[in-house]
mmCIF file of C-alpha atoms in Angstrom:
data_model
loop_
_atom_site.group_PDB
_atom_site.id
_atom_site.type_symbol
_atom_site.label_atom_id
_atom_site.label_comp_id
_atom_site.label_asym_id
_atom_site.label_seq_id
_atom_site.Cartn_x
_atom_site.Cartn_y
_atom_site.Cartn_z
ATOM 1 C CA MET A 1 -12.320 27.006 32.197
ATOM 2 C CA ILE A 2 -13.791 24.001 30.953
ATOM 3 C CA LYS A 3 -14.120 20.736 33.385
ATOM 4 C CA ARG A 4 -13.205 17.392 31.895
ATOM 5 C CA PRO A 5 -14.824 13.992 33.960
ATOM 6 C CA ALA A 6 -11.637 12.945 35.378
ATOM 7 C CA GLY A 7 -9.413 10.346 34.007
ATOM 8 C CA VAL A 8 -10.405 12.172 30.421
ATOM 9 C CA HIS A 9 -7.918 12.949 28.347
ATOM 10 C CA VAL A 10 -7.040 15.574 25.806
ATOM 11 C CA LEU A 11 -5.261 14.689 22.279
ATOM 12 C CA LEU A 12 -3.385 17.631 21.782
ATOM 13 C CA VAL A 13 0.017 17.161 21.826
ATOM 14 C CA LEU A 14 -0.407 14.479 19.724
ATOM 15 C CA ILE A 15 -2.406 16.510 17.080
ATOM 16 C CA ALA A 16 -0.191 19.286 17.353
ATOM 17 C CA LEU A 17 2.536 16.599 16.418
ATOM 18 C CA SER A 18 0.560 15.161 13.501
ATOM 19 C CA ALA A 19 -0.596 18.853 11.911
ATOM 20 C CA SER A 20 3.165 20.059 12.408
ATOM 21 C CA VAL A 21 5.706 17.312 12.024
ATOM 22 C CA THR A 22 5.127 16.783 8.460
ATOM 23 C CA GLY A 23 7.691 17.527 6.184
ATOM 24 C CA TRP A 24 9.249 18.185 3.013
ATOM 25 C CA SER A 25 12.702 18.418 0.818
ATOM 26 C CA ASN A 26 13.630 19.180 -2.912
ATOM 27 C CA GLU A 27 16.894 17.728 -2.769
ATOM 28 C CA PRO A 28 17.391 14.640 -5.445
ATOM 29 C CA THR A 29 15.141 11.519 -4.937
ATOM 30 C CA ALA A 30 16.085 8.052 -3.979
ATOM 31 C CA SER A 31 14.901 5.348 -2.067
ATOM 32 C CA VAL A 32 14.259 1.606 -0.508
ATOM 33 C CA GLU A 33 13.352 -1.829 -2.020
ATOM 34 C CA THR A 34 10.157 -2.716 -0.627
ATOM 35 C CA PRO A 35 8.459 -4.949 -3.087
ATOM 36 C CA ILE A 36 4.305 -4.337 -3.005
ATOM 37 C CA VAL A 37 2.391 -6.849 -1.326
ATOM 38 C CA ALA A 38 -0.403 -8.359 -3.635
ATOM 39 C CA THR A 39 -3.665 -7.920 -2.206
ATOM 40 C CA GLY A 40 -7.051 -6.757 -4.090
ATOM 41 C CA TRP A 41 -5.318 -3.867 -5.729
ATOM 42 C CA THR A 42 -2.666 -4.010 -7.586
ATOM 43 C CA ALA A 43 -0.754 -1.382 -9.623
ATOM 44 C CA GLU A 44 -1.817 -2.460 -13.035
ATOM 45 C CA ASP A 45 -5.148 -1.663 -11.733
ATOM 46 C CA TYR A 46 -3.772 2.265 -12.224
ATOM 47 C CA ALA A 47 -4.127 2.375 -15.812
ATOM 48 C CA ASN A 48 -8.321 1.557 -15.231
ATOM 49 C CA TYR A 49 -9.248 4.173 -12.493
ATOM 50 C CA ASP A 50 -9.164 7.874 -12.068
ATOM 51 C CA PHE A 51 -9.725 9.250 -9.013
ATOM 52 C CA GLN A 52 -13.692 10.262 -9.380
ATOM 53 C CA ARG A 53 -14.143 6.279 -10.152
ATOM 54 C CA PHE A 54 -12.150 5.211 -7.418
ATOM 55 C CA GLU A 55 -13.660 6.869 -4.579
ATOM 56 C CA GLN A 56 -16.920 4.610 -6.358
ATOM 57 C CA LEU A 57 -15.093 1.283 -5.254
ATOM 58 C CA PRO A 58 -16.964 -0.555 -1.837
ATOM 59 C CA LEU A 59 -13.536 -1.398 -1.732
ATOM 60 C CA ALA A 60 -11.873 1.993 -0.763
ATOM 61 C CA ASN A 61 -14.692 3.120 1.168
ATOM 62 C CA GLN A 62 -14.083 -0.018 4.285
ATOM 63 C CA ARG A 63 -13.039 0.841 7.121
ATOM 64 C CA ILE A 64 -9.329 0.274 7.803
ATOM 65 C CA ASP A 65 -8.638 -3.718 9.427
ATOM 66 C CA MET A 66 -5.515 -2.697 11.512
ATOM 67 C CA ASP A 67 -4.742 -6.290 11.725
ATOM 68 C CA ASN A 68 -4.723 -7.247 7.966
ATOM 69 C CA ILE A 69 -3.967 -3.563 6.066
ATOM 70 C CA ASP A 70 -4.333 -3.307 2.940
ATOM 71 C CA TYR A 71 -1.207 -1.769 1.716
ATOM 72 C CA PRO A 72 -1.206 -0.894 -1.820
ATOM 73 C CA LEU A 73 -5.086 -0.358 -1.366
ATOM 74 C CA LEU A 74 -4.236 2.624 1.151
ATOM 75 C CA HIS A 75 -1.086 3.935 -1.809
ATOM 76 C CA ALA A 76 -3.733 4.353 -4.027
ATOM 77 C CA ALA A 77 -6.154 5.863 -2.319
ATOM 78 C CA ILE A 78 -2.989 8.509 -1.645
ATOM 79 C CA PHE A 79 -2.563 9.124 -5.022
ATOM 80 C CA TYR A 80 -5.987 9.875 -6.174
ATOM 81 C CA ALA A 81 -6.972 11.664 -2.916
ATOM 82 C CA SER A 82 -3.824 13.978 -4.599
ATOM 83 C CA ASN A 83 -4.714 13.676 -7.988
ATOM 84 C CA ARG A 84 -8.407 15.482 -6.836
ATOM 85 C CA GLN A 85 -6.252 18.333 -6.042
ATOM 86 C CA ARG A 86 -4.301 17.808 -8.657
ATOM 87 C CA GLN A 87 -7.480 18.285 -10.399
ATOM 88 C CA GLU A 88 -9.208 20.630 -8.772
ATOM 89 C CA HIS A 89 -6.495 23.238 -9.415
ATOM 90 C CA ASN A 90 -5.725 22.903 -12.977
ATOM 91 C CA VAL A 91 -2.908 20.696 -12.553
ATOM 92 C CA SER A 92 -2.127 17.441 -15.156
ATOM 93 C CA ARG A 93 -2.857 15.081 -12.881
ATOM 94 C CA PHE A 94 -0.403 12.116 -11.879
ATOM 95 C CA SER A 95 0.583 9.300 -13.679
ATOM 96 C CA HIS A 96 1.812 6.694 -11.120
ATOM 97 C CA SER A 97 5.159 5.274 -10.247
ATOM 98 C CA PRO A 98 5.374 1.360 -8.856
ATOM 99 C CA ALA A 99 9.188 2.538 -8.395
ATOM 100 C CA LEU A 100 8.294 5.531 -6.303
ATOM 101 C CA GLU A 101 6.217 4.019 -5.058
ATOM 102 C CA ARG A 102 8.497 1.355 -3.689
ATOM 103 C CA ALA A 103 10.422 4.467 -2.329
ATOM 104 C CA ALA A 104 7.788 5.900 -0.369
ATOM 105 C CA ARG A 105 6.674 2.664 1.420
ATOM 106 C CA GLY A 106 10.650 1.614 1.654
ATOM 107 C CA HIS A 107 10.977 5.476 3.925
ATOM 108 C CA SER A 108 7.803 4.727 5.974
ATOM 109 C CA ASP A 109 8.810 1.578 6.866
ATOM 110 C CA ASP A 110 11.615 2.814 8.207
ATOM 111 C CA MET A 111 10.620 5.696 9.732
ATOM 112 C CA ALA A 112 7.877 3.404 11.277
ATOM 113 C CA ALA A 113 10.190 0.684 12.470
ATOM 114 C CA TYR A 114 13.490 3.285 14.367
ATOM 115 C CA ASN A 115 11.400 5.496 15.531
ATOM 116 C CA PHE A 116 12.128 8.458 13.551
ATOM 117 C CA PHE A 117 10.344 11.710 11.490
ATOM 118 C CA ASP A 118 12.569 13.175 8.745
ATOM 119 C CA HIS A 119 13.195 12.979 5.213
ATOM 120 C CA LYS A 120 17.378 12.117 6.333
ATOM 121 C CA SER A 121 17.622 8.618 7.460
ATOM 122 C CA PRO A 122 19.519 6.796 9.963
ATOM 123 C CA VAL A 123 19.299 3.508 8.068
ATOM 124 C CA GLU A 124 22.893 3.019 6.700
ATOM 125 C CA GLY A 125 22.717 3.057 2.393
ATOM 126 C CA ARG A 126 18.996 4.664 2.872
ATOM 127 C CA GLU A 127 20.520 7.802 4.010
ATOM 128 C CA THR A 128 18.766 10.592 1.750
ATOM 129 C CA MET A 129 16.023 10.766 -0.405
ATOM 130 C CA ALA A 130 18.438 10.547 -4.341
ATOM 131 C CA ARG A 131 20.305 7.388 -1.980
ATOM 132 C CA ARG A 132 16.675 5.793 -1.473
ATOM 133 C CA LEU A 133 15.222 7.027 -5.069
ATOM 134 C CA GLU A 134 18.729 5.260 -6.944
ATOM 135 C CA MET A 135 18.021 2.137 -4.852
ATOM 136 C CA ALA A 136 14.185 1.803 -6.066
ATOM 137 C CA GLY A 137 15.218 2.514 -9.791
ATOM 138 C CA ALA A 138 14.107 7.011 -9.954
ATOM 139 C CA SER A 139 17.070 8.181 -9.590
ATOM 140 C CA GLY A 140 17.494 11.216 -12.438
ATOM 141 C CA GLY A 141 15.029 14.076 -12.777
ATOM 142 C CA ALA A 142 13.434 16.165 -11.498
ATOM 143 C CA SER A 143 12.103 14.893 -7.643
ATOM 144 C CA ALA A 144 11.026 16.061 -4.322
ATOM 145 C CA GLU A 145 9.132 14.340 -1.018
ATOM 146 C CA ASN A 146 6.289 14.675 1.222
ATOM 147 C CA ILE A 147 6.148 12.885 4.727
ATOM 148 C CA ALA A 148 3.341 13.136 7.557
ATOM 149 C CA ILE A 149 1.911 11.670 10.524
ATOM 150 C CA SER A 150 -1.669 10.746 11.158
ATOM 151 C CA PHE A 151 -4.344 8.809 13.495
ATOM 152 C CA GLY A 152 -5.959 5.376 12.343
ATOM 153 C CA ILE A 153 -8.542 6.274 13.609
ATOM 154 C CA GLU A 154 -11.574 9.416 12.980
ATOM 155 C CA TYR A 155 -10.322 11.603 15.665
ATOM 156 C CA GLU A 156 -11.287 15.106 15.845
ATOM 157 C CA ALA A 157 -8.227 17.453 16.925
ATOM 158 C CA ASN A 158 -8.225 18.690 20.351
ATOM 159 C CA ARG A 159 -11.352 17.078 21.739
ATOM 160 C CA PRO A 160 -11.265 15.402 25.006
ATOM 161 C CA VAL A 161 -10.847 10.912 24.709
ATOM 162 C CA ALA A 162 -11.096 8.567 27.166
ATOM 163 C CA SER A 163 -8.429 6.316 26.847
ATOM 164 C CA PRO A 164 -8.862 2.549 25.507
ATOM 165 C CA ALA A 165 -8.003 1.596 30.129
ATOM 166 C CA GLN A 166 -11.350 3.247 30.705
ATOM 167 C CA ASN A 167 -13.518 1.899 27.684
ATOM 168 C CA GLY A 168 -12.372 -1.711 27.624
ATOM 169 C CA GLY A 169 -10.121 -1.191 24.879
ATOM 170 C CA TYR A 170 -11.651 1.957 22.506
ATOM 171 C CA PHE A 171 -11.004 5.434 22.083
ATOM 172 C CA SER A 172 -14.286 7.554 22.941
ATOM 173 C CA TYR A 173 -15.223 10.842 22.942
ATOM 174 C CA GLN A 174 -17.101 10.397 26.878
ATOM 175 C CA ILE A 175 -15.679 7.196 29.034
ATOM 176 C CA ARG A 176 -18.148 4.493 28.217
ATOM 177 C CA GLY A 177 -19.043 6.771 25.282
ATOM 178 C CA GLU A 178 -19.412 5.419 21.181
ATOM 179 C CA PRO A 179 -16.447 4.054 20.274
ATOM 180 C CA ILE A 180 -13.834 6.659 17.305
ATOM 181 C CA GLU A 181 -14.311 4.251 14.548
ATOM 182 C CA ASN A 182 -11.116 3.680 12.194
ATOM 183 C CA HIS A 183 -10.805 5.353 8.795
ATOM 184 C CA THR A 184 -11.536 4.607 5.806
ATOM 185 C CA TYR A 185 -8.885 3.798 3.538
ATOM 186 C CA LEU A 186 -10.163 6.354 1.827
ATOM 187 C CA GLY A 187 -11.009 8.619 4.933
ATOM 188 C CA LEU A 188 -7.352 7.836 5.736
ATOM 189 C CA ALA A 189 -5.851 9.429 2.511
ATOM 190 C CA SER A 190 -8.142 12.464 2.204
ATOM 191 C CA ALA A 191 -6.665 13.565 5.959
ATOM 192 C CA VAL A 192 -2.968 13.015 5.264
ATOM 193 C CA VAL A 193 -3.930 14.759 1.921
ATOM 194 C CA LYS A 194 -5.352 17.202 3.719
ATOM 195 C CA GLN A 195 -2.633 18.257 6.380
ATOM 196 C CA TRP A 196 -0.201 18.256 3.155
ATOM 197 C CA MET A 197 -2.547 20.850 1.045
ATOM 198 C CA GLU A 198 -2.312 23.049 4.495
ATOM 199 C CA SER A 199 1.001 23.264 3.864
ATOM 200 C CA GLU A 200 2.854 25.723 1.877
ATOM 201 C CA GLY A 201 6.034 23.757 1.200
ATOM 202 C CA HIS A 202 4.127 20.294 0.729
ATOM 203 C CA ARG A 203 1.112 22.164 -0.995
ATOM 204 C CA LYS A 204 4.246 23.187 -3.483
ATOM 205 C CA ASN A 205 5.349 19.952 -4.396
ATOM 206 C CA LEU A 206 1.782 18.556 -4.516
ATOM 207 C CA LEU A 207 1.221 20.847 -7.078
ATOM 208 C CA ASN A 208 3.701 21.741 -9.003
ATOM 209 C CA PRO A 209 3.090 20.428 -12.849
ATOM 210 C CA ASP A 210 6.775 19.801 -12.929
ATOM 211 C CA TYR A 211 6.161 16.969 -11.174
ATOM 212 C CA ALA A 212 4.339 14.249 -13.905
ATOM 213 C CA PHE A 213 4.844 10.798 -11.468
ATOM 214 C CA MET A 214 4.153 9.906 -7.872
ATOM 215 C CA GLY A 215 4.010 7.103 -5.478
ATOM 216 C CA ALA A 216 2.372 6.899 -2.088
ATOM 217 C CA GLY A 217 3.254 4.661 0.186
ATOM 218 C CA THR A 218 2.690 3.880 4.404
ATOM 219 C CA SER A 219 3.339 2.552 7.336
ATOM 220 C CA HIS A 220 1.079 1.672 10.634
ATOM 221 C CA TYR A 221 2.673 1.816 14.145
ATOM 222 C CA ASN A 222 0.542 2.038 17.762
ATOM 223 C CA ASP A 223 1.948 4.985 19.241
ATOM 224 C CA GLU A 224 2.496 3.878 23.166
ATOM 225 C CA ASN A 225 3.407 6.802 23.988
ATOM 226 C CA PHE A 226 -0.707 7.763 24.638
ATOM 227 C CA HIS A 227 -2.622 3.684 24.238
ATOM 228 C CA GLY A 228 -1.060 2.545 21.821
ATOM 229 C CA ILE A 229 -3.454 4.672 19.269
ATOM 230 C CA ASP A 230 -3.226 3.569 16.195
ATOM 231 C CA LYS A 231 -0.975 5.762 13.637
ATOM 232 C CA PHE A 232 0.494 6.300 10.437
ATOM 233 C CA LYS A 233 4.006 7.396 9.264
ATOM 234 C CA SER A 234 3.462 8.655 5.009
ATOM 235 C CA THR A 235 5.694 9.707 2.143
ATOM 236 C CA GLN A 236 4.801 10.731 -1.108
ATOM 237 C CA ASN A 237 7.761 10.998 -3.458
ATOM 238 C CA PHE A 238 7.680 12.929 -7.393
ATOM 239 C CA SER A 239 9.077 12.357 -10.363
ATOM 240 C CA SER A 240 9.284 14.188 -13.732
ATOM 241 C CA ILE A 241 10.556 10.905 -14.434
ATOM 242 C CA LYS A 242 8.747 7.296 -14.207
ATOM 243 C CA GLY A 243 11.775 4.969 -12.973
ATOM 244 C CA ASP A 244 11.729 1.140 -13.305
#
């Protein structure tokens, strides 16, 4: 038996959850109207970057400030991390859809706000993917959805950690050890896409050549079941049409 220092915790349950609770659906899609907040990254920027150029951006490689998250930049990071996978598997790259991004962001916001994780929503009027996409202006065509839960910090699965209460406000692998740093935008996006690529259903959606358009959306929350650790709920919406 491995002995651990007193007070050191293990995120085994959380890691199992984040690895197993990713979900997927092939029902017709629709989504909720959540505006994209104007920040350093805008929808127009998608026309000027491919995934190689995006990966070189200093903005994409900065660490996420959990009190001031650039959501459009994070959604772009997931978009380009997905296109990297499409290129590596000889599938035509996605074009960005603002309508699909609105749908994805709205569903992620609802999952975080109402504490659920599913393709079926308890929110009236947004119960199904089809309804959410319709509300976002992306109804019709072939469509699908991926969802995921991920950590906001660069936590390595199954390693014991000391809690913020023991460390004066941060997680570390040993009591009073070096803090586990927040993900960069690109790092978090790559971790989320890696989850999807390691799951057969999600991978099939992500690499399906029939889906020419994609939009991603995320929502940050603090998991009060484990010392308020930073987490994200993420959604990808795919479609054969761009939408409005």
